[in-house]
Short mmCIF file of C-alpha atoms in Angstrom, two decimals:
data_model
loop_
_atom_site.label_atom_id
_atom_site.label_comp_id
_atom_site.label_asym_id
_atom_site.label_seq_id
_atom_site.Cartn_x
_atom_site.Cartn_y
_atom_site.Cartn_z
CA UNK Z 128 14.29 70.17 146.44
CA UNK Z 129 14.87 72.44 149.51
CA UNK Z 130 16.28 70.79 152.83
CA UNK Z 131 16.49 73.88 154.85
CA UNK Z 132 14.66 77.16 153.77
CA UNK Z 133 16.11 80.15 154.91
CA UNK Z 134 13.47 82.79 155.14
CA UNK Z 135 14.90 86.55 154.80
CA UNK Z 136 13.77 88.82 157.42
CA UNK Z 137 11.28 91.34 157.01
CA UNK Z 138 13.64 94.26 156.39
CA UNK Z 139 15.11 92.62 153.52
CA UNK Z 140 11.93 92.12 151.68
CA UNK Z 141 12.19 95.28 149.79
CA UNK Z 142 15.20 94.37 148.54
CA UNK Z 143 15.14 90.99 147.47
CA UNK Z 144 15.73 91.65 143.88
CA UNK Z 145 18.98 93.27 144.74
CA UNK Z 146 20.17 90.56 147.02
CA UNK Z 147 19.24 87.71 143.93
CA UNK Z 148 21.40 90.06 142.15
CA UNK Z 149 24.07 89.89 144.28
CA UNK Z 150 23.49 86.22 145.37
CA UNK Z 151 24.03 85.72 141.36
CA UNK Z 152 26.91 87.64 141.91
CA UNK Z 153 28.65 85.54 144.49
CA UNK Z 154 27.98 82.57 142.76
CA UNK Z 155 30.07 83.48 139.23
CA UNK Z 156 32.74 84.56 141.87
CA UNK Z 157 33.24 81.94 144.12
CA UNK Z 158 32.55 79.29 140.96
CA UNK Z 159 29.33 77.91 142.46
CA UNK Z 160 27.14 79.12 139.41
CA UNK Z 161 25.05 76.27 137.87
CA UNK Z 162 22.30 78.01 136.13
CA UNK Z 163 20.01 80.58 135.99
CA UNK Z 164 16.18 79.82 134.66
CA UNK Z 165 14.11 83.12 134.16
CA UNK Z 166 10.69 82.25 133.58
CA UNK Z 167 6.63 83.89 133.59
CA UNK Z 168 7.80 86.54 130.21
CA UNK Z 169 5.70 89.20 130.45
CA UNK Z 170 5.17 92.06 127.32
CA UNK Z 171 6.69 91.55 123.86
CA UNK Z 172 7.44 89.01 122.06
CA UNK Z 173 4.26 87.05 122.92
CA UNK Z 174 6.51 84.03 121.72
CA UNK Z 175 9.04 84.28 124.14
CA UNK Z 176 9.07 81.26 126.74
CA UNK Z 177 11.99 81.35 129.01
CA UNK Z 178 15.60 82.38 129.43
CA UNK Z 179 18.47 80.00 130.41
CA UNK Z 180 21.71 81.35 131.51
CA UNK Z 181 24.96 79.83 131.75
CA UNK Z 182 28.79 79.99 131.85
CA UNK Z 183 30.52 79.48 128.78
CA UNK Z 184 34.80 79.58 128.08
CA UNK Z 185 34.76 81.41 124.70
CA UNK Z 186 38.84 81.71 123.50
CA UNK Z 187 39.74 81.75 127.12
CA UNK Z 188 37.45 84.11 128.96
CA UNK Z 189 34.70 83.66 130.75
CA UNK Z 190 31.22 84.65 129.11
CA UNK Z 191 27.20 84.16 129.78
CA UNK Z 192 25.46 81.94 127.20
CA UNK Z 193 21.77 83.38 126.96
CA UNK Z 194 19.94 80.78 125.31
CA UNK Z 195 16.19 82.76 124.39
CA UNK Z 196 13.68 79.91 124.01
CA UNK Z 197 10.55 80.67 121.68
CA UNK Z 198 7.83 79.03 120.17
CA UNK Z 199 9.03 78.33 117.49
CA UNK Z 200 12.72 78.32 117.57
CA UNK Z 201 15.61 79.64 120.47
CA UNK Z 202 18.46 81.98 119.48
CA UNK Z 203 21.60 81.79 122.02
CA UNK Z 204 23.76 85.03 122.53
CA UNK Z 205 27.09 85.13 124.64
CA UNK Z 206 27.34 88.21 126.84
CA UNK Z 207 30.89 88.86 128.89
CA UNK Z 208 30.05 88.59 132.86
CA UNK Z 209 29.80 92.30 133.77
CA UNK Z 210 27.62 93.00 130.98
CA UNK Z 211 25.21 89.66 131.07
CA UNK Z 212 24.70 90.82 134.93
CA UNK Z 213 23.96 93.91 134.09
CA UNK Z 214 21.19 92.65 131.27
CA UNK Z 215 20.08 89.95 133.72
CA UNK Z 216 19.46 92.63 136.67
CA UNK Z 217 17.08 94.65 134.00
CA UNK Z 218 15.44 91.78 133.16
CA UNK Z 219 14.15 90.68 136.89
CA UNK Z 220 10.91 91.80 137.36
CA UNK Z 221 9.99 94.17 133.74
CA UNK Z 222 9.89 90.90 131.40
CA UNK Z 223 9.97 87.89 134.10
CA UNK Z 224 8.19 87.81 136.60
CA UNK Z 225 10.30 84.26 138.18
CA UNK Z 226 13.88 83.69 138.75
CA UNK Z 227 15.40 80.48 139.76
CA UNK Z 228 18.97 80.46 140.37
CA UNK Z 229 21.10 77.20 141.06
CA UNK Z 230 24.19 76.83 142.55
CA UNK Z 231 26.12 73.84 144.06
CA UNK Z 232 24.97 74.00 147.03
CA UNK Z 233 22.01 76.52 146.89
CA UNK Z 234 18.62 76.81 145.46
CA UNK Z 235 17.12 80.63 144.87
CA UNK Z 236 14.24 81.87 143.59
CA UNK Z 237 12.89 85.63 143.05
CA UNK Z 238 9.17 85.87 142.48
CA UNK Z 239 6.71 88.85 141.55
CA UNK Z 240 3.68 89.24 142.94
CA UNK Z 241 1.17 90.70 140.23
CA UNK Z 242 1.49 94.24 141.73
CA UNK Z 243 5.42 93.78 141.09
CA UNK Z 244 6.29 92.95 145.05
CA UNK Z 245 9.94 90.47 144.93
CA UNK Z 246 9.90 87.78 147.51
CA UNK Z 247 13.32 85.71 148.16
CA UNK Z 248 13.62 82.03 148.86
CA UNK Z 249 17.01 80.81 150.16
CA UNK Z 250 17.59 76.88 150.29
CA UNK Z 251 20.59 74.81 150.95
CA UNK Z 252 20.17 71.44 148.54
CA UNK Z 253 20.19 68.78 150.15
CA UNK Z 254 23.25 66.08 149.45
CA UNK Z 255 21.65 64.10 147.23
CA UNK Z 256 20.48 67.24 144.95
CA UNK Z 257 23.74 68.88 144.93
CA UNK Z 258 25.77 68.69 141.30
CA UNK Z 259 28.54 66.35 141.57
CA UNK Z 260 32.00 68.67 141.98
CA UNK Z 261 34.00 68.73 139.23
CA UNK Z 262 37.44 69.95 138.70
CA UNK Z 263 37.78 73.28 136.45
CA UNK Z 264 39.03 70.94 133.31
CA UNK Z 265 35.63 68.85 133.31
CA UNK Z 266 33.61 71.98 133.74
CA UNK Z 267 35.36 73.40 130.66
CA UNK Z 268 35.14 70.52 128.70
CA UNK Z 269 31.17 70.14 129.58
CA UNK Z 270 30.77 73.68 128.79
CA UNK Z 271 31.72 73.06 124.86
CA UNK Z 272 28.13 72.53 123.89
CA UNK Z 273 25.00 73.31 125.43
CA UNK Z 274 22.08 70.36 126.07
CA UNK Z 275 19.45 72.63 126.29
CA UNK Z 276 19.65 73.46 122.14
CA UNK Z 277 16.00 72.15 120.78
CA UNK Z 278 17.39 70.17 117.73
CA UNK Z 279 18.76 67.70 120.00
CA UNK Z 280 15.03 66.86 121.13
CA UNK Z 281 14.77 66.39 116.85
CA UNK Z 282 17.54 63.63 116.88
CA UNK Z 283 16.22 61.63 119.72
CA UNK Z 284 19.26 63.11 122.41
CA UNK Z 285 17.33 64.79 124.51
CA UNK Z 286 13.45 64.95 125.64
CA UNK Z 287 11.84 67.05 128.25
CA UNK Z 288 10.96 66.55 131.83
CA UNK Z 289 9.36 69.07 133.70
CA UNK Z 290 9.85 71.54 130.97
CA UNK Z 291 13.66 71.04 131.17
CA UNK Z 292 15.58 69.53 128.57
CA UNK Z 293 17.09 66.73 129.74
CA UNK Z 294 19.91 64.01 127.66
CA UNK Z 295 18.07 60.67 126.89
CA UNK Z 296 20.15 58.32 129.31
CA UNK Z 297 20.24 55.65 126.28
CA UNK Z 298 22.15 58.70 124.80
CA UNK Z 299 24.73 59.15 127.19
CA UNK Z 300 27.66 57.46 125.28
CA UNK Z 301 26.66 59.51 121.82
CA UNK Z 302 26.66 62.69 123.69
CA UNK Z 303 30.12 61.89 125.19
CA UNK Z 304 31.24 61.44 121.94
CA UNK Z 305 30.07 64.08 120.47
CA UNK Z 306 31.71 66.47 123.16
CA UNK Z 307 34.96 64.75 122.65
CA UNK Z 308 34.80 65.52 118.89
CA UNK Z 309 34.40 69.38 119.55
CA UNK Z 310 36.93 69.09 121.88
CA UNK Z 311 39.89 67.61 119.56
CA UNK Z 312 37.97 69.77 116.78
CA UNK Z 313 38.67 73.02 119.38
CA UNK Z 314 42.55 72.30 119.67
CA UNK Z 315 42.46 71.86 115.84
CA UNK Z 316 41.32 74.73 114.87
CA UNK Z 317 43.67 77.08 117.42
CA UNK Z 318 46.74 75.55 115.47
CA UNK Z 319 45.23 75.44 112.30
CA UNK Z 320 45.42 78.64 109.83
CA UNK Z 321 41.55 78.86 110.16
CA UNK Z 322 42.32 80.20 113.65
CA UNK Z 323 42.04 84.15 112.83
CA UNK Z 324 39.43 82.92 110.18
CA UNK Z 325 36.05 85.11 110.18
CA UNK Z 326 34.19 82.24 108.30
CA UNK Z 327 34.58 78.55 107.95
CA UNK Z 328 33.29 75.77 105.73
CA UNK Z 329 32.87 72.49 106.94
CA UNK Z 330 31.85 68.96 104.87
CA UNK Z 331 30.63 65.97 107.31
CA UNK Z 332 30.95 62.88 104.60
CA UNK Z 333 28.13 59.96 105.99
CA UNK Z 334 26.48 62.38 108.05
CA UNK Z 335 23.83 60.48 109.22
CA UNK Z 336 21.38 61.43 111.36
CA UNK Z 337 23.66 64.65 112.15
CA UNK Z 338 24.89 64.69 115.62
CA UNK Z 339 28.07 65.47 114.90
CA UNK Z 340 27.08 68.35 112.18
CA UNK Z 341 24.68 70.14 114.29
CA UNK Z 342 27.24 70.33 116.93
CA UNK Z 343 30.03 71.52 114.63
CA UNK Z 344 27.81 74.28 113.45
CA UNK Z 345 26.67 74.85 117.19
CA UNK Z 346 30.30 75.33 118.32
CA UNK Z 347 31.25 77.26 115.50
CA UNK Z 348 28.93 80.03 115.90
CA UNK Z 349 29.05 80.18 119.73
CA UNK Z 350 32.98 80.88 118.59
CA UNK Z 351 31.99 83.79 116.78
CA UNK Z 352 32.54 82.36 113.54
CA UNK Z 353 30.30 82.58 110.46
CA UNK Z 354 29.86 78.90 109.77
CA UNK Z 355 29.14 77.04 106.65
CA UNK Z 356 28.30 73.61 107.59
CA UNK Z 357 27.03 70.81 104.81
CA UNK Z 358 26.42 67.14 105.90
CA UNK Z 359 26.61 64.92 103.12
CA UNK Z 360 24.45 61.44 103.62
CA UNK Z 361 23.38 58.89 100.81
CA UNK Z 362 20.41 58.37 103.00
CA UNK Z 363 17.44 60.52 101.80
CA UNK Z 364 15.02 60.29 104.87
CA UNK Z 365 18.57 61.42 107.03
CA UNK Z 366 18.77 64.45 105.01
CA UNK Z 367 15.32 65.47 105.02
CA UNK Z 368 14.66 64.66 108.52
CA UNK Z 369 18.25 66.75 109.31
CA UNK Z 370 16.75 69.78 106.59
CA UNK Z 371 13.33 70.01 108.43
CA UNK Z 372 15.43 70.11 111.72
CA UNK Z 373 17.74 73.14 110.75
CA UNK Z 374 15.08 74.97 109.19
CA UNK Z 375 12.60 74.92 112.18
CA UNK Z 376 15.48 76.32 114.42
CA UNK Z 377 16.41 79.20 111.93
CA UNK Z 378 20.04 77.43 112.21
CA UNK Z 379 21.55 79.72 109.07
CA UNK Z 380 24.57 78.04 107.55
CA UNK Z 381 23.72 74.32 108.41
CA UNK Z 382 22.33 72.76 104.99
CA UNK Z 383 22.33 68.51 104.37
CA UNK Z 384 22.57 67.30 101.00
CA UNK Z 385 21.97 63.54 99.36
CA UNK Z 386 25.20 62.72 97.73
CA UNK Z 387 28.19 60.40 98.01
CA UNK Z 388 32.06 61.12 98.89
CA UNK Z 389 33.38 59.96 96.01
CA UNK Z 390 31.00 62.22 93.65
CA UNK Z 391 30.44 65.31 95.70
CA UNK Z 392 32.63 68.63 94.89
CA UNK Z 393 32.02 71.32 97.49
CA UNK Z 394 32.55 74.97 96.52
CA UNK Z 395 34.31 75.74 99.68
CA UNK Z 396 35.91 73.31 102.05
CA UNK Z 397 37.97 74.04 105.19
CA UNK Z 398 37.29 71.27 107.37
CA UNK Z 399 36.54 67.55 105.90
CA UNK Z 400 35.41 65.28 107.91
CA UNK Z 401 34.31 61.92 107.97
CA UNK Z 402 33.69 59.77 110.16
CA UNK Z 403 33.21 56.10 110.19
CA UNK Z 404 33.58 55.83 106.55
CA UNK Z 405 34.21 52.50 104.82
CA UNK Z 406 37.02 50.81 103.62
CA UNK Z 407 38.39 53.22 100.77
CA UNK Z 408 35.76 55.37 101.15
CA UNK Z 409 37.89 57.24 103.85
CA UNK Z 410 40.65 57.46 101.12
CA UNK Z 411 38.58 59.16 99.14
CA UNK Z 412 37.38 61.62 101.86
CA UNK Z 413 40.61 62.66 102.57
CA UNK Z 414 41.97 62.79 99.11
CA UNK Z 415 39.15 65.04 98.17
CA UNK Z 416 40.38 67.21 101.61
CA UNK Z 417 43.65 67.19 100.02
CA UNK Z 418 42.33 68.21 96.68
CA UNK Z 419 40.79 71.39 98.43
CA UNK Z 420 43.53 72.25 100.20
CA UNK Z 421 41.55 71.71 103.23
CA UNK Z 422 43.07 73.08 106.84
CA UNK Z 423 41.68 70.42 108.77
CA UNK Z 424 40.90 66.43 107.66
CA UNK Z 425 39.36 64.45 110.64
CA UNK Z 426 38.81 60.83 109.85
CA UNK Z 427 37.94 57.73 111.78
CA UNK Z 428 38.54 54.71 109.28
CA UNK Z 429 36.25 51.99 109.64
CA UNK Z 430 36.29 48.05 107.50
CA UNK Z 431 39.90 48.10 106.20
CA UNK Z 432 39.17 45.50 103.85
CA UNK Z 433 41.90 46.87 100.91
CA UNK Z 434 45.18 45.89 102.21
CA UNK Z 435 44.29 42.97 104.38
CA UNK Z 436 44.21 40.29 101.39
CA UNK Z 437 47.29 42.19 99.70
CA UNK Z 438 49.91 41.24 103.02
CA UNK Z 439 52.42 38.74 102.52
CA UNK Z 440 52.89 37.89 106.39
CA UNK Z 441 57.23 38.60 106.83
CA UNK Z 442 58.74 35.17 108.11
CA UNK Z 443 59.27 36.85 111.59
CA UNK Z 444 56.08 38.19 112.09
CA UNK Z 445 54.17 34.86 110.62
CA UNK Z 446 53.79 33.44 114.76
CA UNK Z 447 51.96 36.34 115.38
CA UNK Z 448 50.26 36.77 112.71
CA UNK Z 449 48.97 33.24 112.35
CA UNK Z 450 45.90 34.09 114.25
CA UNK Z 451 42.93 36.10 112.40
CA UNK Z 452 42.54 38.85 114.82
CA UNK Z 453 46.09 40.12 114.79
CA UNK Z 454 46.53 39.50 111.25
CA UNK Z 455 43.39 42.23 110.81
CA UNK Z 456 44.60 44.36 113.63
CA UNK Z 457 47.97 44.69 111.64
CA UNK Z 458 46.23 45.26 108.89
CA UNK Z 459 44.23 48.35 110.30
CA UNK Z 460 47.72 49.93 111.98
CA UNK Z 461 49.58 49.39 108.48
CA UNK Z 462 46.33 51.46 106.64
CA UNK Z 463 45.86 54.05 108.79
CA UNK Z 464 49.94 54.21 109.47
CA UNK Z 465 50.36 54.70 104.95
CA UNK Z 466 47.29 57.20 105.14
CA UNK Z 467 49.15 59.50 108.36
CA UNK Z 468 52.67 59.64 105.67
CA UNK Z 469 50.82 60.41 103.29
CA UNK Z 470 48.82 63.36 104.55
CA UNK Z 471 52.60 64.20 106.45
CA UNK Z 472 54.29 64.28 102.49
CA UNK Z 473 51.28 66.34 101.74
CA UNK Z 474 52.39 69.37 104.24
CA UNK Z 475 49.97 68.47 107.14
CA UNK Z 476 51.12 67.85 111.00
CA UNK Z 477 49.22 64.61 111.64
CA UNK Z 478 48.06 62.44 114.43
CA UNK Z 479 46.72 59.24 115.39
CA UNK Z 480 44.86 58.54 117.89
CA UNK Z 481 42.26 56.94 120.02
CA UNK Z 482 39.13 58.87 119.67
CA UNK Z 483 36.81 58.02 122.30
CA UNK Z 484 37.66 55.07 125.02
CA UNK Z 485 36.81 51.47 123.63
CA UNK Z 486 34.20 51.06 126.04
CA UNK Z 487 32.07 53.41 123.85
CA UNK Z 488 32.76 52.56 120.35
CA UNK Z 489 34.82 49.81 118.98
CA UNK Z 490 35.83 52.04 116.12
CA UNK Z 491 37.69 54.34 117.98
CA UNK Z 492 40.67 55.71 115.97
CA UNK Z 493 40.94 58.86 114.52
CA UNK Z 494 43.44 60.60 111.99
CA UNK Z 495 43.78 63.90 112.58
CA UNK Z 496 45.78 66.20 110.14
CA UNK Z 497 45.81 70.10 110.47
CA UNK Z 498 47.49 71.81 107.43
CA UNK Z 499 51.08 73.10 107.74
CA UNK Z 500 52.13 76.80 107.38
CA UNK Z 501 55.04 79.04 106.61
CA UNK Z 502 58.47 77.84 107.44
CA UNK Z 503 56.74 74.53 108.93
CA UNK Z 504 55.36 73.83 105.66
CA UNK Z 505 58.30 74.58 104.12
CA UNK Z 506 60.73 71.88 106.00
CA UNK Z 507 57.90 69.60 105.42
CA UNK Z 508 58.28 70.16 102.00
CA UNK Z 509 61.69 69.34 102.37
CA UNK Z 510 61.17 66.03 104.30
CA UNK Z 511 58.43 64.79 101.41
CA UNK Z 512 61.51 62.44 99.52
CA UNK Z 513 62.50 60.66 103.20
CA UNK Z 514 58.80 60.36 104.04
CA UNK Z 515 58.20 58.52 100.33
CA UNK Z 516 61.15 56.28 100.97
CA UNK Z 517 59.05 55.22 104.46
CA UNK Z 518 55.71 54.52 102.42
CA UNK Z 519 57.81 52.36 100.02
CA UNK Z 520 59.69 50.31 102.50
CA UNK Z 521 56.52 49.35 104.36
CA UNK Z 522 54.54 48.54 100.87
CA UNK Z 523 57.83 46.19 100.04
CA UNK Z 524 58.13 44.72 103.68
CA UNK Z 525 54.77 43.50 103.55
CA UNK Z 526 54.34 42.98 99.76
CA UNK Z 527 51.53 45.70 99.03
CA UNK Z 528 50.99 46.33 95.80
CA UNK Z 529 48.54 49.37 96.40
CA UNK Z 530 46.80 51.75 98.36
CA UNK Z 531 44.35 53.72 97.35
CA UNK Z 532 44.99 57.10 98.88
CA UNK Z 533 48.36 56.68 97.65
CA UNK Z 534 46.81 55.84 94.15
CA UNK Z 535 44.60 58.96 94.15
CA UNK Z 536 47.56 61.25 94.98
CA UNK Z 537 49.65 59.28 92.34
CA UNK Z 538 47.05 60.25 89.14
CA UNK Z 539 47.01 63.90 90.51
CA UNK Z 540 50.30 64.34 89.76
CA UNK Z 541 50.62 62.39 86.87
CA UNK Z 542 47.27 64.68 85.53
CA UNK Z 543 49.00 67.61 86.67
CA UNK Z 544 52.43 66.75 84.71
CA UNK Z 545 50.41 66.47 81.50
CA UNK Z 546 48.65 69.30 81.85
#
């Protein structure tokens, strides 16, 4: 709402669509740009609704994200500054008729009369209004997906108010995670051989009800890349309701199949994920990733039920591990600890780490491994008999007789040495 209106003086009238143009201006300038809301469409397409500009980081430069909303489905286009000014300037006035602009500390609108006169409105938000400052780190980082995208409304994230689309606040923790995923995906995929990559195939293993998938495929394409993007969910009513979703929003390259990790063979994978997956079902995941010579495998392991009843507790760790909750805690850190050598003897750089903060999820841990290349994979090659040794002594130390990524790996090569 408007605290102080500032009315332009008579003069200035005539040109108030050049000084919204330049107000618009200032504001990418000075880093006071919010967003821009172009509204009342005029001429063809009858089906067009509304424009919604904003600022977007696309490989390091600044760009405007015009998201187009229609009837029936939006279509988002990045434009870089000089040239989205110069299409937004066009626009005001031939095919809308009502610009509101928001900045941090202003409200503007541009209005046209029905025989095409502008009139300005200039008001200072009031405290309470004004978007909370953030530093240029938390703008980039909230700038990785845009809210406004209509699927979200089909997964229950987001619902209008006022004819703005607005994040459920039940939702709040999901869509925090779901940024945080893009962002570890984003520094992934810069040191990852799919960087310089046209095209990109992504599998989401227990899918669900899609957030993550519809992001990925989001992202993707607002990176310029020509995205391939499955989910795969045993859940039938997920997929369809995920299908029906995609389809409505003319989303090509996002497709959800029925189908389980341990049976499904994609033509073309270059980033597996999976997320949440069950006991050995994650082993599978990622040995299926390792099968198809994936470039990136994200995991975040969930019930780590195999190797729990295999440990022989060593006398000196037998005090702590007396108690039940740091015998399973141990048990989770020695799992995911065998699955990160592995994927390292396997020519991948690999992490663990914690996700998302615990206050959001209690499964939390992620395993990320980004495929090694050139000389790097070539000294990792090297360091594959050391990192074996490793694997073994923590199998003897705790008296494991198997693991069932390890196991999976194992019959490769024995299949492959019979061949």
């Amino acid at each position: 709402m408007f605290s102080t209106l500032i009315d332009p003086p008579p003069a200035a009238l005539a040109d108030a669509r050049e000084r919204f143009v330049v107000l618009l201006r200032t504001a990418l300038a000075d880093g006071s740009f919010v967003k821009l809301l172009l509204s009342k469409h005029v001429g063809a397409p009858d089906t067009l609704e509304r424009l919604t500009v904003r600022e977007v980081q696309l490989r390091g430069q600044r760009q405007l994200s015009f998201l187009w909303r229609h009837q029936t489905k939006d279509v988002t286009k990045n434009h870089p500054l000089d040239e989205g000014l110069t299409q937004v300037a066009a626009l005001l006035g031939r095919d809308f008729h009502n610009a509101h602009l928001l900045t941090r500390s202003q409200e503007i609108q541009l209005a046209f009369s029905r025989k095409g006169k502008p009139s300005l409105r200039v008001g200072a938000l009031a405290a309470e209004d004004q978007p909370a400052e953030t530093s240029a780190h938390d703008k980039a980082k909230q700038r990785l997906l845009p809210l406004e995208a209509p699927f979200w409304t089909d997964l229950g994230l987001t619902h209008e108010v006022k004819g703005e689309r607005q994040l459920v606040p039940a939702m709040s923790r999901k869509w925090k995670q779901i940024n945080k995923f893009i962002e570890v995906m984003s520094a992934a995929l810069r040191s990852s051989p799919l960087a310089a990559s046209p095209e990109v195939h992504v599998v989401d293993f227990g899918s669900g009800k899609g957030y993550l998938t519809f992001a990925m495929h989001d992202w993707l394409v607002g990176q310029g890349k020509r995205a391939q993007v499955t989910g795969v969910e045993l859940r039938e009513d997920m997929v369809r309701l995920c299908n029906e979703s995609a389809a409505r929003h003319g989303l090509t390259g996002l497709h959800f199949d029925q189908g389980d990790v341990r049976s499904y063979t994609p033509a073309r994978l270059d980033v597996m994920i999976a997320l949440h997956a069950c006991d050995t079902a994650t082993d599978h995941a990622i040995h299926l990733g390792l099968r198809a010579g994936a470039a990136i495998i994200m995991c975040s392991p969930c019930c780590h039920k195999q190797i729990r009843p295999q440990m022989q507790t060593p006398p000196l760790l037998r005090p702590m591990l007396q108690h039940g909750i740091h015998l399973g805690q141990e048990a989770e850190m020695v799992t995911d600890s065998l699955r990160a050598l592995l994927l390292e003897s396997q020519g991948y750089e690999t992490q663990v780490f914690e996700f998302v903060a615990l206050e959001h999820t209690s499964k939390n841990k992620m395993i990320l491994a980004v495929k090694k290349s050139g000389a790097a994979l070539a000294a990792a090659e090297k360091r594959k008999p050391e990192l074996l040794a490793q694997i073994a002594e923590i199998k003897r130390f705790y008296g494991l007789r198997e693991q069932c990524l390890e196991t999976l790996i194992q019959d490769d090569v024995a299949r492959a040495g019979s061949a």
